PDB file of C-alpha atoms in Angstrom:
ATOM      1  CA  UNK A  30     -11.128 -17.980  -8.090  1.00  0.00           C
ATOM      2  CA  UNK A  31     -11.047 -14.562  -9.745  1.00  0.00           C
ATOM      3  CA  UNK A  32     -14.172 -12.895 -11.100  1.00  0.00           C
ATOM      4  CA  UNK A  33     -13.566  -9.194 -10.640  1.00  0.00           C
ATOM      5  CA  UNK A  34     -15.331  -7.577 -13.613  1.00  0.00           C
ATOM      6  CA  UNK A  35     -16.724  -4.505 -11.957  1.00  0.00           C
ATOM      7  CA  UNK A  36     -19.050  -1.539 -11.977  1.00  0.00           C
ATOM      8  CA  UNK A  37     -18.033   0.953  -9.316  1.00  0.00           C
ATOM      9  CA  UNK A  38     -19.343   3.863  -7.309  1.00  0.00           C
ATOM     10  CA  UNK A  39     -17.479   6.423  -5.241  1.00  0.00           C
ATOM     11  CA  UNK A  40     -17.926   6.513  -1.485  1.00  0.00           C
ATOM     12  CA  UNK A  41     -18.891  10.070  -0.576  1.00  0.00           C
ATOM     13  CA  UNK A  42     -16.296  12.018   1.385  1.00  0.00           C
ATOM     14  CA  UNK A  43     -16.359  14.941   3.796  1.00  0.00           C
ATOM     15  CA  UNK A  44     -13.244  16.586   2.344  1.00  0.00           C
ATOM     16  CA  UNK A  45     -11.582  16.874  -1.036  1.00  0.00           C
ATOM     17  CA  UNK A  46      -8.245  15.503   0.197  1.00  0.00           C
ATOM     18  CA  UNK A  47      -7.138  12.552  -1.936  1.00  0.00           C
ATOM     19  CA  UNK A  48      -4.544  10.032  -0.805  1.00  0.00           C
ATOM     20  CA  UNK A  49      -2.349  10.512  -3.875  1.00  0.00           C
ATOM     21  CA  UNK A  50      -2.055  14.242  -3.120  1.00  0.00           C
ATOM     22  CA  UNK A  51      -0.564  13.682   0.313  1.00  0.00           C
ATOM     23  CA  UNK A  52       3.238  13.594   0.472  1.00  0.00           C
ATOM     24  CA  UNK A  53       4.954  11.236   2.857  1.00  0.00           C
ATOM     25  CA  UNK A  54       8.627  10.409   3.289  1.00  0.00           C
ATOM     26  CA  UNK A  55       9.083   6.721   4.050  1.00  0.00           C
ATOM     27  CA  UNK A  56      12.351   4.897   3.571  1.00  0.00           C
ATOM     28  CA  UNK A  57      12.390   2.420   0.699  1.00  0.00           C
ATOM     29  CA  UNK A  58      16.144   2.559   0.144  1.00  0.00           C
ATOM     30  CA  UNK A  59      16.620  -0.899   1.603  1.00  0.00           C
ATOM     31  CA  UNK A  60      14.295  -2.512  -0.930  1.00  0.00           C
ATOM     32  CA  UNK A  61      16.217  -0.788  -3.716  1.00  0.00           C
ATOM     33  CA  UNK A  62      19.684  -1.398  -2.287  1.00  0.00           C
ATOM     34  CA  UNK A  63      20.509   1.859  -0.462  1.00  0.00           C
ATOM     35  CA  UNK A  64      20.527   1.915   3.317  1.00  0.00           C
ATOM     36  CA  UNK A  65      20.679   5.661   3.912  1.00  0.00           C
ATOM     37  CA  UNK A  66      20.733   5.888   7.713  1.00  0.00           C
ATOM     38  CA  UNK A  67      22.272   4.430  10.851  1.00  0.00           C
ATOM     39  CA  UNK A  68      20.530   2.834  13.799  1.00  0.00           C
ATOM     40  CA  UNK A  69      20.624   5.049  16.940  1.00  0.00           C
ATOM     41  CA  UNK A  70      21.530   2.255  19.371  1.00  0.00           C
ATOM     42  CA  UNK A  71      24.205  -0.455  19.244  1.00  0.00           C
ATOM     43  CA  UNK A  72      22.493  -3.591  17.968  1.00  0.00           C
ATOM     44  CA  UNK A  73      23.491  -6.730  16.122  1.00  0.00           C
ATOM     45  CA  UNK A  74      23.603  -5.892  12.423  1.00  0.00           C
ATOM     46  CA  UNK A  75      23.202  -8.295   9.507  1.00  0.00           C
ATOM     47  CA  UNK A  76      23.013  -7.913   5.736  1.00  0.00           C
ATOM     48  CA  UNK A  77      19.749  -7.823   3.835  1.00  0.00           C
ATOM     49  CA  UNK A  78      20.008  -7.162   0.090  1.00  0.00           C
ATOM     50  CA  UNK A  79      23.483  -5.720   0.511  1.00  0.00           C
ATOM     51  CA  UNK A  80      22.553  -3.390   3.377  1.00  0.00           C
ATOM     52  CA  UNK A  81      23.457  -3.611   7.041  1.00  0.00           C
ATOM     53  CA  UNK A  82      20.239  -3.569   9.084  1.00  0.00           C
ATOM     54  CA  UNK A  83      19.361  -4.528  12.676  1.00  0.00           C
ATOM     55  CA  UNK A  84      19.018  -8.286  13.012  1.00  0.00           C
ATOM     56  CA  UNK A  85      15.365  -8.274  14.102  1.00  0.00           C
ATOM     57  CA  UNK A  86      14.435  -5.851  11.341  1.00  0.00           C
ATOM     58  CA  UNK A  87      16.184  -8.074   8.802  1.00  0.00           C
ATOM     59  CA  UNK A  88      14.153 -10.999  10.095  1.00  0.00           C
ATOM     60  CA  UNK A  89      10.934  -9.022   9.550  1.00  0.00           C
ATOM     61  CA  UNK A  90      12.080  -7.796   6.115  1.00  0.00           C
ATOM     62  CA  UNK A  91      12.789 -11.355   4.973  1.00  0.00           C
ATOM     63  CA  UNK A  92       9.444 -12.461   6.419  1.00  0.00           C
ATOM     64  CA  UNK A  93       7.448  -9.834   4.493  1.00  0.00           C
ATOM     65  CA  UNK A  94       9.495  -9.007   1.365  1.00  0.00           C
ATOM     66  CA  UNK A  95      11.267 -12.281   0.615  1.00  0.00           C
ATOM     67  CA  UNK A  96       8.956 -14.976   1.970  1.00  0.00           C
ATOM     68  CA  UNK A  97       5.678 -13.054   1.455  1.00  0.00           C
ATOM     69  CA  UNK A  98       4.386 -14.187   4.833  1.00  0.00           C
ATOM     70  CA  UNK A  99       1.430 -12.828   6.808  1.00  0.00           C
ATOM     71  CA  UNK A 100       0.005 -10.706   4.026  1.00  0.00           C
ATOM     72  CA  UNK A 101      -3.704  -9.967   4.033  1.00  0.00           C
ATOM     73  CA  UNK A 102      -5.831 -11.837   1.540  1.00  0.00           C
ATOM     74  CA  UNK A 103      -5.951 -15.441   0.449  1.00  0.00           C
ATOM     75  CA  UNK A 104      -2.939 -16.824   2.325  1.00  0.00           C
ATOM     76  CA  UNK A 105      -4.387 -17.000   5.842  1.00  0.00           C
ATOM     77  CA  UNK A 106      -7.596 -15.649   7.390  1.00  0.00           C
ATOM     78  CA  UNK A 107      -5.814 -13.917  10.288  1.00  0.00           C
ATOM     79  CA  UNK A 108      -2.239 -12.763   9.566  1.00  0.00           C
ATOM     80  CA  UNK A 109       0.094 -12.916  12.565  1.00  0.00           C
ATOM     81  CA  UNK A 110       0.714  -9.193  12.791  1.00  0.00           C
ATOM     82  CA  UNK A 111      -0.329  -6.425  15.177  1.00  0.00           C
ATOM     83  CA  UNK A 112      -0.920  -2.811  14.148  1.00  0.00           C
ATOM     84  CA  UNK A 113       0.006   0.140  16.350  1.00  0.00           C
ATOM     85  CA  UNK A 114       0.432   3.896  16.122  1.00  0.00           C
ATOM     86  CA  UNK A 115       2.687   5.746  18.541  1.00  0.00           C
ATOM     87  CA  UNK A 116       1.053   9.147  18.219  1.00  0.00           C
ATOM     88  CA  UNK A 117      -0.712  11.605  15.955  1.00  0.00           C
ATOM     89  CA  UNK A 118       1.062  14.834  15.058  1.00  0.00           C
ATOM     90  CA  UNK A 119      -0.073  18.112  13.518  1.00  0.00           C
ATOM     91  CA  UNK A 120       2.072  19.677  10.784  1.00  0.00           C
ATOM     92  CA  UNK A 121       1.441  23.208  12.056  1.00  0.00           C
ATOM     93  CA  UNK A 122      -0.466  26.049  10.481  1.00  0.00           C
ATOM     94  CA  UNK A 123      -4.230  26.173  10.160  1.00  0.00           C
ATOM     95  CA  UNK A 124      -4.774  22.727   8.726  1.00  0.00           C
ATOM     96  CA  UNK A 125      -7.249  20.396  10.404  1.00  0.00           C
ATOM     97  CA  UNK A 126      -5.618  17.040   9.674  1.00  0.00           C
ATOM     98  CA  UNK A 127      -3.520  15.095  12.172  1.00  0.00           C
ATOM     99  CA  UNK A 128      -1.379  12.228  10.893  1.00  0.00           C
ATOM    100  CA  UNK A 129       0.497   9.259  12.278  1.00  0.00           C
ATOM    101  CA  UNK A 130       2.484   6.370  10.856  1.00  0.00           C
ATOM    102  CA  UNK A 131       1.284   2.818  11.417  1.00  0.00           C
ATOM    103  CA  UNK A 132       3.860   0.301  12.620  1.00  0.00           C
ATOM    104  CA  UNK A 133       3.530  -3.471  12.468  1.00  0.00           C
ATOM    105  CA  UNK A 134       4.749  -6.225  14.798  1.00  0.00           C
ATOM    106  CA  UNK A 135       5.119  -9.631  13.131  1.00  0.00           C
ATOM    107  CA  UNK A 136       5.276 -12.953  14.925  1.00  0.00           C
ATOM    108  CA  UNK A 137       8.267 -14.535  13.164  1.00  0.00           C
ATOM    109  CA  UNK A 138       8.572 -18.050  14.575  1.00  0.00           C
ATOM    110  CA  UNK A 139       7.622 -16.791  18.014  1.00  0.00           C
ATOM    111  CA  UNK A 140       9.868 -13.712  17.876  1.00  0.00           C
ATOM    112  CA  UNK A 141       8.037 -10.332  17.770  1.00  0.00           C
ATOM    113  CA  UNK A 142       9.685  -8.164  15.095  1.00  0.00           C
ATOM    114  CA  UNK A 143       8.690  -4.576  14.272  1.00  0.00           C
ATOM    115  CA  UNK A 144       8.512  -3.262  10.714  1.00  0.00           C
ATOM    116  CA  UNK A 145       7.125  -0.199   8.948  1.00  0.00           C
ATOM    117  CA  UNK A 146       5.428  -2.224   6.208  1.00  0.00           C
ATOM    118  CA  UNK A 147       2.433  -4.488   5.627  1.00  0.00           C
ATOM    119  CA  UNK A 148       1.336  -6.444   2.584  1.00  0.00           C
ATOM    120  CA  UNK A 149      -1.839  -7.740   0.939  1.00  0.00           C
ATOM    121  CA  UNK A 150      -3.128  -9.602  -2.109  1.00  0.00           C
ATOM    122  CA  UNK A 151      -3.964  -6.971  -4.715  1.00  0.00           C
ATOM    123  CA  UNK A 152      -4.269  -6.187  -8.372  1.00  0.00           C
ATOM    124  CA  UNK A 153      -2.124  -3.265  -9.574  1.00  0.00           C
ATOM    125  CA  UNK A 154      -3.740  -1.287 -12.383  1.00  0.00           C
ATOM    126  CA  UNK A 155      -1.241  -0.239 -15.067  1.00  0.00           C
ATOM    127  CA  UNK A 156      -3.856  -0.242 -17.832  1.00  0.00           C
ATOM    128  CA  UNK A 157      -4.043   2.887 -20.069  1.00  0.00           C
ATOM    129  CA  UNK A 158      -6.387   5.671 -18.944  1.00  0.00           C
ATOM    130  CA  UNK A 159      -8.603   7.947 -20.977  1.00  0.00           C
ATOM    131  CA  UNK A 160      -7.466  11.441 -21.913  1.00  0.00           C
ATOM    132  CA  UNK A 161      -9.394  14.660 -22.532  1.00  0.00           C
ATOM    133  CA  UNK A 162     -10.081  15.854 -26.090  1.00  0.00           C
ATOM    134  CA  UNK A 163      -7.001  18.095 -25.965  1.00  0.00           C
ATOM    135  CA  UNK A 164      -4.709  15.246 -24.960  1.00  0.00           C
ATOM    136  CA  UNK A 165      -4.503  15.893 -21.235  1.00  0.00           C
ATOM    137  CA  UNK A 166      -4.916  12.866 -18.931  1.00  0.00           C
ATOM    138  CA  UNK A 167      -8.176  12.645 -17.002  1.00  0.00           C
ATOM    139  CA  UNK A 168      -6.345  11.095 -14.057  1.00  0.00           C
ATOM    140  CA  UNK A 169      -3.492  13.537 -13.390  1.00  0.00           C
ATOM    141  CA  UNK A 170      -0.234  11.949 -12.263  1.00  0.00           C
ATOM    142  CA  UNK A 171      -1.525   8.413 -12.779  1.00  0.00           C
ATOM    143  CA  UNK A 172       1.263   5.845 -12.987  1.00  0.00           C
ATOM    144  CA  UNK A 173       3.776   8.375 -11.696  1.00  0.00           C
ATOM    145  CA  UNK A 174       2.668   9.703  -8.302  1.00  0.00           C
ATOM    146  CA  UNK A 175      -0.231   7.321  -7.650  1.00  0.00           C
ATOM    147  CA  UNK A 176      -1.913   4.179  -8.930  1.00  0.00           C
ATOM    148  CA  UNK A 177      -5.152   2.276  -8.389  1.00  0.00           C
ATOM    149  CA  UNK A 178      -4.867  -0.888  -6.324  1.00  0.00           C
ATOM    150  CA  UNK A 179      -7.830  -3.302  -6.261  1.00  0.00           C
ATOM    151  CA  UNK A 180      -8.537  -5.754  -3.455  1.00  0.00           C
ATOM    152  CA  UNK A 181     -11.535  -7.793  -2.269  1.00  0.00           C
ATOM    153  CA  UNK A 182     -13.781  -5.966   0.173  1.00  0.00           C
ATOM    154  CA  UNK A 183     -13.373  -8.704   2.848  1.00  0.00           C
ATOM    155  CA  UNK A 184      -9.610  -8.140   2.748  1.00  0.00           C
ATOM    156  CA  UNK A 185     -10.039  -4.398   3.233  1.00  0.00           C
ATOM    157  CA  UNK A 186     -12.505  -4.981   6.067  1.00  0.00           C
ATOM    158  CA  UNK A 187     -10.014  -7.318   7.735  1.00  0.00           C
ATOM    159  CA  UNK A 188      -7.340  -4.601   7.582  1.00  0.00           C
ATOM    160  CA  UNK A 189      -9.780  -2.098   9.068  1.00  0.00           C
ATOM    161  CA  UNK A 190     -10.482  -4.502  11.940  1.00  0.00           C
ATOM    162  CA  UNK A 191      -6.742  -4.832  12.670  1.00  0.00           C
ATOM    163  CA  UNK A 192      -6.444  -1.025  12.731  1.00  0.00           C
ATOM    164  CA  UNK A 193      -9.356  -0.830  15.176  1.00  0.00           C
ATOM    165  CA  UNK A 194      -7.873  -3.444  17.502  1.00  0.00           C
ATOM    166  CA  UNK A 195      -4.362  -1.997  17.373  1.00  0.00           C
ATOM    167  CA  UNK A 196      -5.063   1.739  17.506  1.00  0.00           C
ATOM    168  CA  UNK A 197      -8.663   2.166  18.639  1.00  0.00           C
ATOM    169  CA  UNK A 198      -9.550   4.055  15.480  1.00  0.00           C
ATOM    170  CA  UNK A 199     -12.509   3.225  13.272  1.00  0.00           C
ATOM    171  CA  UNK A 200     -11.553   3.533   9.607  1.00  0.00           C
ATOM    172  CA  UNK A 201     -13.621   5.502   7.117  1.00  0.00           C
ATOM    173  CA  UNK A 202     -14.130   4.540   3.472  1.00  0.00           C
ATOM    174  CA  UNK A 203     -13.210   8.024   2.286  1.00  0.00           C
ATOM    175  CA  UNK A 204     -11.155   8.006  -0.895  1.00  0.00           C
ATOM    176  CA  UNK A 205     -12.020   4.426  -1.833  1.00  0.00           C
ATOM    177  CA  UNK A 206     -14.040   3.278  -4.831  1.00  0.00           C
ATOM    178  CA  UNK A 207     -16.517   0.494  -4.162  1.00  0.00           C
ATOM    179  CA  UNK A 208     -18.062  -2.185  -6.355  1.00  0.00           C
ATOM    180  CA  UNK A 209     -21.025  -3.596  -4.446  1.00  0.00           C
ATOM    181  CA  UNK A 210     -21.713  -6.236  -7.104  1.00  0.00           C
ATOM    182  CA  UNK A 211     -18.287  -7.883  -6.961  1.00  0.00           C
ATOM    183  CA  UNK A 212     -17.252  -6.934  -3.400  1.00  0.00           C
ATOM    184  CA  UNK A 213     -14.203  -5.092  -4.703  1.00  0.00           C
ATOM    185  CA  UNK A 214     -12.469  -2.013  -3.301  1.00  0.00           C
ATOM    186  CA  UNK A 215     -10.152   0.332  -5.202  1.00  0.00           C
ATOM    187  CA  UNK A 216      -7.718   2.493  -3.247  1.00  0.00           C
ATOM    188  CA  UNK A 217      -5.461   5.266  -4.520  1.00  0.00           C
ATOM    189  CA  UNK A 218      -1.943   4.261  -3.513  1.00  0.00           C
ATOM    190  CA  UNK A 219       0.713   6.977  -3.358  1.00  0.00           C
ATOM    191  CA  UNK A 220       4.000   6.350  -5.146  1.00  0.00           C
ATOM    192  CA  UNK A 221       7.205   8.278  -4.456  1.00  0.00           C
ATOM    193  CA  UNK A 222       8.390   9.719  -7.748  1.00  0.00           C
ATOM    194  CA  UNK A 223      10.755  12.638  -7.131  1.00  0.00           C
ATOM    195  CA  UNK A 224      14.388  12.356  -8.231  1.00  0.00           C
ATOM    196  CA  UNK A 225      15.732  11.950  -4.684  1.00  0.00           C
ATOM    197  CA  UNK A 226      13.023   9.487  -3.586  1.00  0.00           C
ATOM    198  CA  UNK A 227      13.222   5.688  -3.824  1.00  0.00           C
ATOM    199  CA  UNK A 228      10.543   4.587  -6.290  1.00  0.00           C
ATOM    200  CA  UNK A 229       8.407   1.470  -5.695  1.00  0.00           C
ATOM    201  CA  UNK A 230       9.917  -1.654  -7.211  1.00  0.00           C
ATOM    202  CA  UNK A 231       8.154  -4.048  -9.579  1.00  0.00           C
ATOM    203  CA  UNK A 232       9.026  -7.756  -9.421  1.00  0.00           C
ATOM    204  CA  UNK A 233       7.731 -10.599 -11.613  1.00  0.00           C
ATOM    205  CA  UNK A 234       7.680 -14.307 -10.824  1.00  0.00           C
ATOM    206  CA  UNK A 235      10.367 -16.279 -12.666  1.00  0.00           C
ATOM    207  CA  UNK A 236       8.422 -19.525 -12.955  1.00  0.00           C
ATOM    208  CA  UNK A 237       4.628 -19.307 -12.873  1.00  0.00           C
ATOM    209  CA  UNK A 238       4.371 -23.034 -12.151  1.00  0.00           C
ATOM    210  CA  UNK A 239       6.556 -22.879  -9.031  1.00  0.00           C
ATOM    211  CA  UNK A 240       5.109 -22.936  -5.528  1.00  0.00           C
ATOM    212  CA  UNK A 241       6.089 -22.644  -1.889  1.00  0.00           C
ATOM    213  CA  UNK A 242       9.774 -22.036  -1.184  1.00  0.00           C
ATOM    214  CA  UNK A 243      10.606 -22.503  -4.900  1.00  0.00           C
ATOM    215  CA  UNK A 244       8.948 -19.220  -5.898  1.00  0.00           C
ATOM    216  CA  UNK A 245      11.478 -16.621  -7.082  1.00  0.00           C
ATOM    217  CA  UNK A 246      10.951 -13.096  -8.395  1.00  0.00           C
ATOM    218  CA  UNK A 247      13.019 -10.819 -10.633  1.00  0.00           C
ATOM    219  CA  UNK A 248      13.037  -7.034 -10.340  1.00  0.00           C
ATOM    220  CA  UNK A 249      12.366  -5.476 -13.754  1.00  0.00           C
ATOM    221  CA  UNK A 250      12.343  -1.824 -12.691  1.00  0.00           C
ATOM    222  CA  UNK A 251      10.269   0.703 -10.802  1.00  0.00           C
ATOM    223  CA  UNK A 252       6.492   0.725 -11.084  1.00  0.00           C
ATOM    224  CA  UNK A 253       6.800   3.993 -13.004  1.00  0.00           C
ATOM    225  CA  UNK A 254       9.214   2.444 -15.513  1.00  0.00           C
ATOM    226  CA  UNK A 255       7.018  -0.614 -15.981  1.00  0.00           C
ATOM    227  CA  UNK A 256       3.919   1.566 -16.360  1.00  0.00           C
ATOM    228  CA  UNK A 257       5.611   3.471 -19.200  1.00  0.00           C
ATOM    229  CA  UNK A 258       6.229   0.269 -21.180  1.00  0.00           C
ATOM    230  CA  UNK A 259       3.235  -0.643 -23.423  1.00  0.00           C
ATOM    231  CA  UNK A 260       3.919  -4.376 -23.079  1.00  0.00           C
ATOM    232  CA  UNK A 261       3.182  -4.125 -19.332  1.00  0.00           C
ATOM    233  CA  UNK A 262       0.142  -1.815 -19.448  1.00  0.00           C
ATOM    234  CA  UNK A 263      -2.348  -4.259 -17.965  1.00  0.00           C
ATOM    235  CA  UNK A 264      -3.802  -5.165 -14.570  1.00  0.00           C
ATOM    236  CA  UNK A 265      -1.289  -7.301 -12.668  1.00  0.00           C
ATOM    237  CA  UNK A 266      -2.187  -9.589  -9.785  1.00  0.00           C
ATOM    238  CA  UNK A 267       0.163 -10.262  -6.904  1.00  0.00           C
ATOM    239  CA  UNK A 268       1.214  -9.040  -3.480  1.00  0.00           C
ATOM    240  CA  UNK A 269       1.584  -5.326  -2.769  1.00  0.00           C
ATOM    241  CA  UNK A 270       3.798  -4.098   0.072  1.00  0.00           C
ATOM    242  CA  UNK A 271       2.862  -0.756   1.614  1.00  0.00           C
ATOM    243  CA  UNK A 272       3.647   1.726   4.313  1.00  0.00           C
ATOM    244  CA  UNK A 273       0.448   3.062   5.871  1.00  0.00           C
ATOM    245  CA  UNK A 274      -0.432   6.232   7.740  1.00  0.00           C
ATOM    246  CA  UNK A 275      -3.506   7.464   9.581  1.00  0.00           C
ATOM    247  CA  UNK A 276      -5.141  10.803   8.864  1.00  0.00           C
ATOM    248  CA  UNK A 277      -7.733  12.188  11.285  1.00  0.00           C
ATOM    249  CA  UNK A 278      -9.579  15.493  11.161  1.00  0.00           C
ATOM    250  CA  UNK A 279      -9.275  17.740  14.202  1.00  0.00           C
ATOM    251  CA  UNK A 280      -8.157  21.302  14.889  1.00  0.00           C
ATOM    252  CA  UNK A 281      -4.651  22.744  15.329  1.00  0.00           C
ATOM    253  CA  UNK A 282      -5.206  23.079  19.080  1.00  0.00           C
ATOM    254  CA  UNK A 283      -7.133  19.877  19.718  1.00  0.00           C
ATOM    255  CA  UNK A 284      -5.714  16.446  18.946  1.00  0.00           C
ATOM    256  CA  UNK A 285      -8.426  13.925  18.027  1.00  0.00           C
ATOM    257  CA  UNK A 286      -8.656  10.721  20.029  1.00  0.00           C
ATOM    258  CA  UNK A 287     -10.232   7.375  19.149  1.00  0.00           C
ATOM    259  CA  UNK A 288     -13.616   6.439  20.547  1.00  0.00           C
ATOM    260  CA  UNK A 289     -15.135   9.890  20.223  1.00  0.00           C
ATOM    261  CA  UNK A 290     -17.001   9.333  16.956  1.00  0.00           C
ATOM    262  CA  UNK A 291     -14.233  10.489  14.601  1.00  0.00           C
ATOM    263  CA  UNK A 292     -12.941   8.166  11.894  1.00  0.00           C
ATOM    264  CA  UNK A 293      -9.430   7.800  10.506  1.00  0.00           C
ATOM    265  CA  UNK A 294      -8.511   7.684   6.833  1.00  0.00           C
ATOM    266  CA  UNK A 295      -5.882   5.163   5.769  1.00  0.00           C
ATOM    267  CA  UNK A 296      -3.185   6.473   3.424  1.00  0.00           C
ATOM    268  CA  UNK A 297      -1.321   3.711   1.557  1.00  0.00           C
ATOM    269  CA  UNK A 298       2.104   4.278   0.018  1.00  0.00           C
ATOM    270  CA  UNK A 299       3.173   1.559  -2.403  1.00  0.00           C
ATOM    271  CA  UNK A 300       6.691   0.287  -1.661  1.00  0.00           C
ATOM    272  CA  UNK A 301       6.992  -2.859  -3.768  1.00  0.00           C
ATOM    273  CA  UNK A 302       4.975  -5.285  -5.894  1.00  0.00           C
ATOM    274  CA  UNK A 303       5.463  -9.029  -6.388  1.00  0.00           C
ATOM    275  CA  UNK A 304       3.360 -10.095  -9.379  1.00  0.00           C
ATOM    276  CA  UNK A 305       2.178 -13.497 -10.554  1.00  0.00           C
ATOM    277  CA  UNK A 306       1.149 -12.185 -13.958  1.00  0.00           C
ATOM    278  CA  UNK A 307      -1.571 -10.312 -15.823  1.00  0.00           C
ATOM    279  CA  UNK A 308      -5.251 -10.831 -15.031  1.00  0.00           C
ATOM    280  CA  UNK A 309      -8.194 -10.128 -17.318  1.00  0.00           C
ATOM    281  CA  UNK A 310     -10.728 -10.705 -14.556  1.00  0.00           C
ATOM    282  CA  UNK A 311     -10.692  -7.096 -13.318  1.00  0.00           C
ATOM    283  CA  UNK A 312     -12.222  -4.249 -15.323  1.00  0.00           C
ATOM    284  CA  UNK A 313      -9.928  -1.271 -14.621  1.00  0.00           C
ATOM    285  CA  UNK A 314     -11.052   2.270 -13.906  1.00  0.00           C
ATOM    286  CA  UNK A 315     -10.262   4.207 -17.068  1.00  0.00           C
ATOM    287  CA  UNK A 316     -11.323   7.766 -16.206  1.00  0.00           C
ATOM    288  CA  UNK A 317     -11.931   9.998 -13.203  1.00  0.00           C
ATOM    289  CA  UNK A 318     -13.661   7.965 -10.510  1.00  0.00           C
ATOM    290  CA  UNK A 319     -16.115  10.774  -9.716  1.00  0.00           C
ATOM    291  CA  UNK A 320     -17.710  10.049 -13.101  1.00  0.00           C
ATOM    292  CA  UNK A 321     -18.838   6.633 -11.854  1.00  0.00           C
ATOM    293  CA  UNK A 322     -22.241   6.255 -10.234  1.00  0.00           C
TER     294      UNK A 322
END
């Protein structure tokens, strides 16, 4: 049952880096019907949403995007997916942050299939935000380059445990907003929004009374387009699909390693949303989160 009316506080952070300020190129063309690149090795190719993709990747895409399987949240206590990170890299210069992309291996009917995406039960906040006296938004870029995503704290803790098992990294709570009364976490999810970038897609259920294999969704536009429409400016509950990266503080000449006391930040990039409808059981954040105490 849902009972997510909240009062929140901000987890203190060591740096001022916010997830929605970090740029990350991650392919979403396939979700939106544009393949965009070829596979480097000869493999069996099949069609998924009009695109030719490797057969095992198509199996994982159908598993996650079409069938909504093994997402974190209410569906199953322990999703059949493993997290891993091949390596951390430094962008060069004097910056202190090292980053790496998380990859995910799904058990699809006994066949291990790799994918760059994971999913979880969330509420997507498209509710209107407060503006300053002179008309400027208090949450810059909200609904365009980033959006608040709410999820139960146990779900977030489960994801953190999978990261720990798969990569060795402990995950910090930096950048999250926490409601200790309702056990709710808010994260700032990045959204690609430039002209040449595939924007996250927004899908709504066709029949709210359907269940199981009968559930079908219709794409009504990008999250940015839906957010701009007043009839959709509410908190929507459903399944969010994300790409995820790790960010760890180090130095340009010293790559951080897990198990040495450092913590990794998780950076979520929203790829797609499958929504069941609007919920009134979550009180949205309406102004800058650093105002909350």
